[in-house]
Each structure stands twice: as structure tokens, then as C-alpha cells.
Amino acid sequence: MTKYLWNPPAPLSLPVRGQAARLPVNRLFFVGRNYHAHAVEMGKPVDKSAERPFYFTKSPQTLVESGATVAYPSETTNFHHEMELVLVIGQAGFRVPQERAHELVYGYACGLDMTRRDLQLAARDKGRPWDLGKDVEQSSVVSEVIAMPGVVLEQGALALAVNGQPRQQSDLSKLIWNIRELIADLSLFYHLQPGDLIFTGTPEGVGAVVPGDRISGHIDGVGEISLTVGPAA
């Protein structure tokens, strides 16, 4: 039996609707600028004919379940919400062609990519990594997973509100790179594994939240998500 100097972190997992067993989480991948209107509001329009998807990652330890209260993070004055569809990988795959991408799908969830926007933009403008803006403690919020093995979602309304006031509204049909394209492209770089989560991008309407704000969101056919922003740590 292996001995450790201190206890290793507990396994990370998410609830699955209708099941007692939980889904073990492996890696967290995020797709940047995957809705045209959001790319424009970020000042970086996307030309799909000349570009391909780009990604960043977060530590799995940033994972938080829907319904939680998270502390307003340190070293920021511009903490943003980003509502997203989360794709859950259920089968291993590498260099997967688009026509077989559905084989890797286990299901979906709602997600929030909470972001220190001021730090992200400062890093972006200097050509530096986004880690301090994106890889933020308690910033990857995910709802319960709904199992849909082999199903590729192509449409579904997505919305987010803060304190009951609408902020983000769009549809999955507006993704620049769709589910099949994302799986095929990401699998060129990584051996995708069961439990990998892919946050597929956020639509326009991102904005700042402050301590005391209550975030709620939903995606048709997938579920709902909520988060309360607590006092600064």
C-alpha cells in the first residue's frame, strides 16, 4: 500500500440525473470564442474559413457543483459569468473523424466559466497566458450531468440571468464549431478520455458580478445551473 506525506486530494465527480453512481471527472477543456456575437464583444471576431478552434484548460480542482456559494476571487475588480454547454466524454478517442464523433459522447451539462476578466484581458493584450484570469479557484461550475450516449446536440436555447435579470440568451445552433467539429479537432491534440469535460464556449452578454449576486441559467433539454457569489475571500 502506497504511503503519502499527506492525504492526496479526493476524487472529483459530478451527479448524474437518475443515477446513484457519480461521474468521475478527468480534465477540463474550454473552447474560446465559439459564438460570433461574443467574439465581437471581446473585440476578436472569428473567421471560420481561416481559423480553427482554440482551447485553454483549467485545473480540475476548480470544479464546483451547481448550487454552491463561491467567494469573490482575489486580485480582481471585474469577475465575469460565462454560461456554456458542457460536453461530457464517455469513450476514449484519438484522431476521431467527425462522422464518428458521436461515439465519444456520454452526455451534457450546464456550465459556468467564471473569469477574472481584467486579468485575462491584460494577459491577452501582452501575449501572455490566461491562467490568472481563467484558472481561478472555484471557477468551473457544472450542473448535474444528463446521460445522452451517442447524441450530438445541434440546437437548444441557452440563457443566463443575474438576480433574475436576463444577461445571456442564445442557441446551441449558433456555435461556430459544432459538437462534432470540436471532438474531431480536440482529439488531434489529446487522447480524449472518459470524464473529460469540454466547455463549448459562451455567447454574448457576459458581464460582471459582485458579492451577493445570484446567477441562474438553463439550456433546453439539458438542465439548469445556479451559483451565488459570496464575499471576497
Tab-separated table of C-alpha atoms in Angstrom:
chain	number	residue	atom	x	y	z
A	1	MET	CA	0.000	0.000	0.000
A	2	THR	CA	1.401	3.387	-1.038
A	3	LYS	CA	2.237	5.818	1.739
A	4	TYR	CA	1.905	9.576	1.176
A	5	LEU	CA	3.378	12.507	3.091
A	6	TRP	CA	-0.153	13.937	3.308
A	7	ASN	CA	-3.562	12.823	2.116
A	8	PRO	CA	-3.995	13.107	-1.662
A	9	PRO	CA	-6.969	15.125	-2.962
A	10	ALA	CA	-10.327	13.388	-3.048
A	11	PRO	CA	-11.533	12.239	-6.496
A	12	LEU	CA	-13.614	14.828	-8.337
A	13	SER	CA	-17.063	13.824	-9.580
A	14	LEU	CA	-20.483	15.083	-10.648
A	15	PRO	CA	-24.008	13.781	-10.089
A	16	VAL	CA	-25.819	12.123	-12.983
A	17	ARG	CA	-29.540	12.618	-13.293
A	18	GLY	CA	-31.450	9.487	-12.304
A	19	GLN	CA	-28.393	7.559	-11.175
A	20	ALA	CA	-26.890	6.840	-7.775
A	21	ALA	CA	-23.382	6.456	-9.194
A	22	ARG	CA	-21.419	9.663	-9.739
A	23	LEU	CA	-19.396	10.552	-12.820
A	24	PRO	CA	-15.632	10.821	-12.175
A	25	VAL	CA	-14.148	13.950	-13.735
A	26	ASN	CA	-10.820	13.848	-15.550
A	27	ARG	CA	-9.756	17.031	-17.407
A	28	LEU	CA	-11.411	20.407	-18.087
A	29	PHE	CA	-11.107	21.806	-21.614
A	30	PHE	CA	-12.551	25.160	-22.691
A	31	VAL	CA	-13.240	26.456	-26.200
A	32	GLY	CA	-12.515	30.144	-26.726
A	33	ARG	CA	-14.718	32.466	-28.798
A	34	ASN	CA	-17.162	29.927	-30.215
A	35	TYR	CA	-20.129	32.286	-30.760
A	36	HIS	CA	-19.762	35.107	-33.293
A	37	ALA	CA	-21.522	37.740	-31.188
A	38	HIS	CA	-19.345	37.005	-28.160
A	39	ALA	CA	-16.186	37.104	-30.271
A	40	VAL	CA	-17.244	40.547	-31.489
A	41	GLU	CA	-17.968	41.812	-27.968
A	42	MET	CA	-14.479	40.638	-26.964
A	43	GLY	CA	-13.020	42.599	-29.876
A	44	LYS	CA	-11.754	39.468	-31.643
A	45	PRO	CA	-14.104	38.446	-34.488
A	46	VAL	CA	-13.729	34.908	-35.821
A	47	ASP	CA	-13.362	33.919	-39.474
A	48	LYS	CA	-14.126	30.200	-39.505
A	49	SER	CA	-12.858	29.829	-43.064
A	50	ALA	CA	-9.368	30.914	-41.987
A	51	GLU	CA	-9.199	29.745	-38.365
A	52	ARG	CA	-9.665	26.633	-36.268
A	53	PRO	CA	-10.888	26.306	-32.671
A	54	PHE	CA	-8.565	27.272	-29.836
A	55	TYR	CA	-8.594	25.919	-26.316
A	56	PHE	CA	-7.430	26.553	-22.800
A	57	THR	CA	-7.546	24.309	-19.763
A	58	LYS	CA	-8.295	24.722	-16.087
A	59	SER	CA	-7.214	22.668	-13.127
A	60	PRO	CA	-9.829	20.019	-12.295
A	61	GLN	CA	-9.620	21.343	-8.732
A	62	THR	CA	-11.517	24.457	-9.904
A	63	LEU	CA	-14.632	22.286	-10.303
A	64	VAL	CA	-17.692	23.321	-8.271
A	65	GLU	CA	-21.182	21.833	-8.349
A	66	SER	CA	-24.208	23.901	-9.240
A	67	GLY	CA	-25.926	25.478	-6.252
A	68	ALA	CA	-22.731	26.405	-4.469
A	69	THR	CA	-21.688	29.735	-2.984
A	70	VAL	CA	-18.191	30.753	-4.072
A	71	ALA	CA	-16.018	33.525	-2.701
A	72	TYR	CA	-15.404	36.572	-4.868
A	73	PRO	CA	-11.821	35.911	-6.007
A	74	SER	CA	-8.781	37.914	-5.038
A	75	GLU	CA	-6.888	40.394	-7.227
A	76	THR	CA	-9.815	41.303	-9.497
A	77	THR	CA	-12.446	44.002	-9.764
A	78	ASN	CA	-14.133	42.533	-12.848
A	79	PHE	CA	-15.388	38.981	-12.184
A	80	HIS	CA	-17.468	37.742	-15.145
A	81	HIS	CA	-20.002	34.991	-15.764
A	82	GLU	CA	-19.885	32.856	-18.927
A	83	MET	CA	-22.734	30.385	-19.500
A	84	GLU	CA	-21.869	27.314	-21.580
A	85	LEU	CA	-22.932	23.869	-22.720
A	86	VAL	CA	-20.594	21.250	-21.241
A	87	LEU	CA	-19.917	18.132	-23.297
A	88	VAL	CA	-19.055	15.026	-21.267
A	89	ILE	CA	-16.767	12.484	-22.934
A	90	GLY	CA	-17.626	8.848	-22.220
A	91	GLN	CA	-15.295	6.882	-24.503
A	92	ALA	CA	-11.592	7.143	-25.236
A	93	GLY	CA	-10.686	8.529	-28.629
A	94	PHE	CA	-7.745	9.931	-30.582
A	95	ARG	CA	-7.826	11.445	-34.079
A	96	VAL	CA	-11.562	10.845	-34.257
A	97	PRO	CA	-13.220	11.689	-37.598
A	98	GLN	CA	-16.305	13.882	-37.430
A	99	GLU	CA	-18.578	11.087	-38.616
A	100	ARG	CA	-17.587	9.043	-35.539
A	101	ALA	CA	-17.577	11.894	-33.025
A	102	HIS	CA	-20.935	10.834	-31.553
A	103	GLU	CA	-19.321	7.629	-30.270
A	104	LEU	CA	-17.406	9.632	-27.646
A	105	VAL	CA	-20.436	11.478	-26.244
A	106	TYR	CA	-21.661	10.357	-22.817
A	107	GLY	CA	-23.894	13.327	-22.095
A	108	TYR	CA	-24.145	17.017	-21.332
A	109	ALA	CA	-24.403	19.540	-18.510
A	110	CYS	CA	-24.743	23.276	-17.982
A	111	GLY	CA	-21.562	25.117	-17.078
A	112	LEU	CA	-20.248	28.464	-15.878
A	113	ASP	CA	-16.734	29.567	-16.780
A	114	MET	CA	-16.210	32.266	-14.139
A	115	THR	CA	-13.432	34.626	-15.203
A	116	ARG	CA	-11.229	37.376	-13.771
A	117	ARG	CA	-11.822	39.411	-16.922
A	118	ASP	CA	-9.451	42.242	-16.083
A	119	LEU	CA	-6.570	39.811	-15.608
A	120	GLN	CA	-7.493	37.800	-18.696
A	121	LEU	CA	-7.557	40.859	-20.961
A	122	ALA	CA	-4.344	42.262	-19.509
A	123	ALA	CA	-2.607	38.953	-20.245
A	124	ARG	CA	-4.166	38.681	-23.695
A	125	ASP	CA	-3.054	42.165	-24.702
A	126	LYS	CA	0.528	41.359	-23.691
A	127	GLY	CA	0.538	37.958	-25.396
A	128	ARG	CA	0.792	36.136	-22.065
A	129	PRO	CA	-1.024	33.004	-20.864
A	130	TRP	CA	-4.545	33.469	-19.478
A	131	ASP	CA	-4.055	31.346	-16.354
A	132	LEU	CA	-4.536	34.083	-13.751
A	133	GLY	CA	-7.718	35.196	-15.491
A	134	LYS	CA	-9.191	31.779	-16.164
A	135	ASP	CA	-7.691	29.129	-13.884
A	136	VAL	CA	-9.411	30.636	-10.854
A	137	GLU	CA	-10.297	28.682	-7.720
A	138	GLN	CA	-13.990	27.617	-7.686
A	139	SER	CA	-14.493	28.967	-11.210
A	140	SER	CA	-15.639	25.889	-13.170
A	141	VAL	CA	-19.252	25.403	-12.151
A	142	VAL	CA	-21.150	22.408	-13.544
A	143	SER	CA	-24.702	21.135	-13.115
A	144	GLU	CA	-25.759	17.529	-12.850
A	145	VAL	CA	-24.987	15.532	-15.979
A	146	ILE	CA	-27.755	14.216	-18.197
A	147	ALA	CA	-26.733	10.998	-19.925
A	148	MET	CA	-27.240	11.076	-23.704
A	149	PRO	CA	-24.848	8.452	-25.068
A	150	GLY	CA	-24.185	8.978	-28.755
A	151	VAL	CA	-26.379	12.084	-29.010
A	152	VAL	CA	-24.975	15.176	-30.723
A	153	LEU	CA	-26.871	18.308	-29.712
A	154	GLU	CA	-27.364	20.719	-32.583
A	155	GLN	CA	-29.827	23.206	-31.089
A	156	GLY	CA	-31.339	24.308	-27.798
A	157	ALA	CA	-31.954	27.676	-26.168
A	158	LEU	CA	-29.351	28.814	-23.642
A	159	ALA	CA	-29.955	31.613	-21.129
A	160	LEU	CA	-28.445	33.152	-18.008
A	161	ALA	CA	-29.789	35.707	-15.548
A	162	VAL	CA	-28.256	37.584	-12.624
A	163	ASN	CA	-30.644	38.366	-9.779
A	164	GLY	CA	-33.485	37.474	-12.142
A	165	GLN	CA	-32.369	39.940	-14.827
A	166	PRO	CA	-31.544	38.381	-18.233
A	167	ARG	CA	-27.920	38.668	-19.303
A	168	GLN	CA	-27.144	35.951	-21.857
A	169	GLN	CA	-29.527	34.439	-24.414
A	170	SER	CA	-28.635	32.364	-27.454
A	171	ASP	CA	-28.994	28.925	-29.023
A	172	LEU	CA	-26.635	25.989	-29.465
A	173	SER	CA	-27.248	26.217	-33.217
A	174	LYS	CA	-25.113	29.386	-33.168
A	175	LEU	CA	-21.919	27.598	-32.151
A	176	ILE	CA	-19.211	28.457	-34.674
A	177	TRP	CA	-17.680	24.995	-34.334
A	178	ASN	CA	-20.313	22.379	-33.541
A	179	ILE	CA	-20.008	19.346	-31.265
A	180	ARG	CA	-18.733	17.000	-33.974
A	181	GLU	CA	-16.142	19.510	-35.144
A	182	LEU	CA	-14.901	20.170	-31.614
A	183	ILE	CA	-14.468	16.500	-30.744
A	184	ALA	CA	-12.668	15.785	-34.007
A	185	ASP	CA	-10.356	18.788	-33.680
A	186	LEU	CA	-9.521	18.439	-29.973
A	187	SER	CA	-8.815	14.730	-30.442
A	188	LEU	CA	-5.983	15.648	-32.814
A	189	PHE	CA	-4.124	17.125	-29.839
A	190	TYR	CA	-5.212	14.910	-26.949
A	191	HIS	CA	-6.137	11.313	-26.332
A	192	LEU	CA	-9.628	12.090	-25.037
A	193	GLN	CA	-10.674	10.027	-22.044
A	194	PRO	CA	-13.912	9.220	-20.189
A	195	GLY	CA	-14.621	12.002	-17.737
A	196	ASP	CA	-13.088	14.760	-19.847
A	197	LEU	CA	-15.350	17.824	-19.856
A	198	ILE	CA	-15.418	20.231	-22.798
A	199	PHE	CA	-16.920	23.661	-22.125
A	200	THR	CA	-18.069	24.525	-25.644
A	201	GLY	CA	-17.976	28.339	-25.464
A	202	THR	CA	-20.162	31.191	-24.261
A	203	PRO	CA	-22.494	33.503	-26.189
A	204	GLU	CA	-22.674	37.272	-25.961
A	205	GLY	CA	-23.854	39.103	-22.860
A	206	VAL	CA	-21.043	38.225	-20.475
A	207	GLY	CA	-20.716	40.657	-17.601
A	208	ALA	CA	-19.516	41.388	-14.113
A	209	VAL	CA	-20.988	40.083	-10.871
A	210	VAL	CA	-20.436	41.256	-7.305
A	211	PRO	CA	-20.768	39.650	-3.877
A	212	GLY	CA	-24.379	38.809	-3.139
A	213	ASP	CA	-25.346	38.215	-6.777
A	214	ARG	CA	-27.301	35.084	-7.642
A	215	ILE	CA	-26.672	33.539	-11.053
A	216	SER	CA	-29.171	31.190	-12.697
A	217	GLY	CA	-29.103	29.608	-16.117
A	218	HIS	CA	-30.573	26.839	-18.232
A	219	ILE	CA	-30.165	25.022	-21.515
A	220	ASP	CA	-33.231	23.462	-23.107
A	221	GLY	CA	-33.101	19.695	-22.934
A	222	VAL	CA	-30.064	19.707	-20.657
A	223	GLY	CA	-30.869	21.308	-17.333
A	224	GLU	CA	-30.347	24.244	-15.003
A	225	ILE	CA	-27.462	25.771	-13.084
A	226	SER	CA	-27.139	28.220	-10.224
A	227	LEU	CA	-24.391	29.970	-8.288
A	228	THR	CA	-24.208	32.547	-5.521
A	229	VAL	CA	-21.264	34.934	-5.346
A	230	GLY	CA	-20.109	35.235	-1.758
A	231	PRO	CA	-17.942	37.828	-0.005
A	232	ALA	CA	-14.322	38.193	-1.022
A	233	ALA	CA	-12.037	35.592	0.456
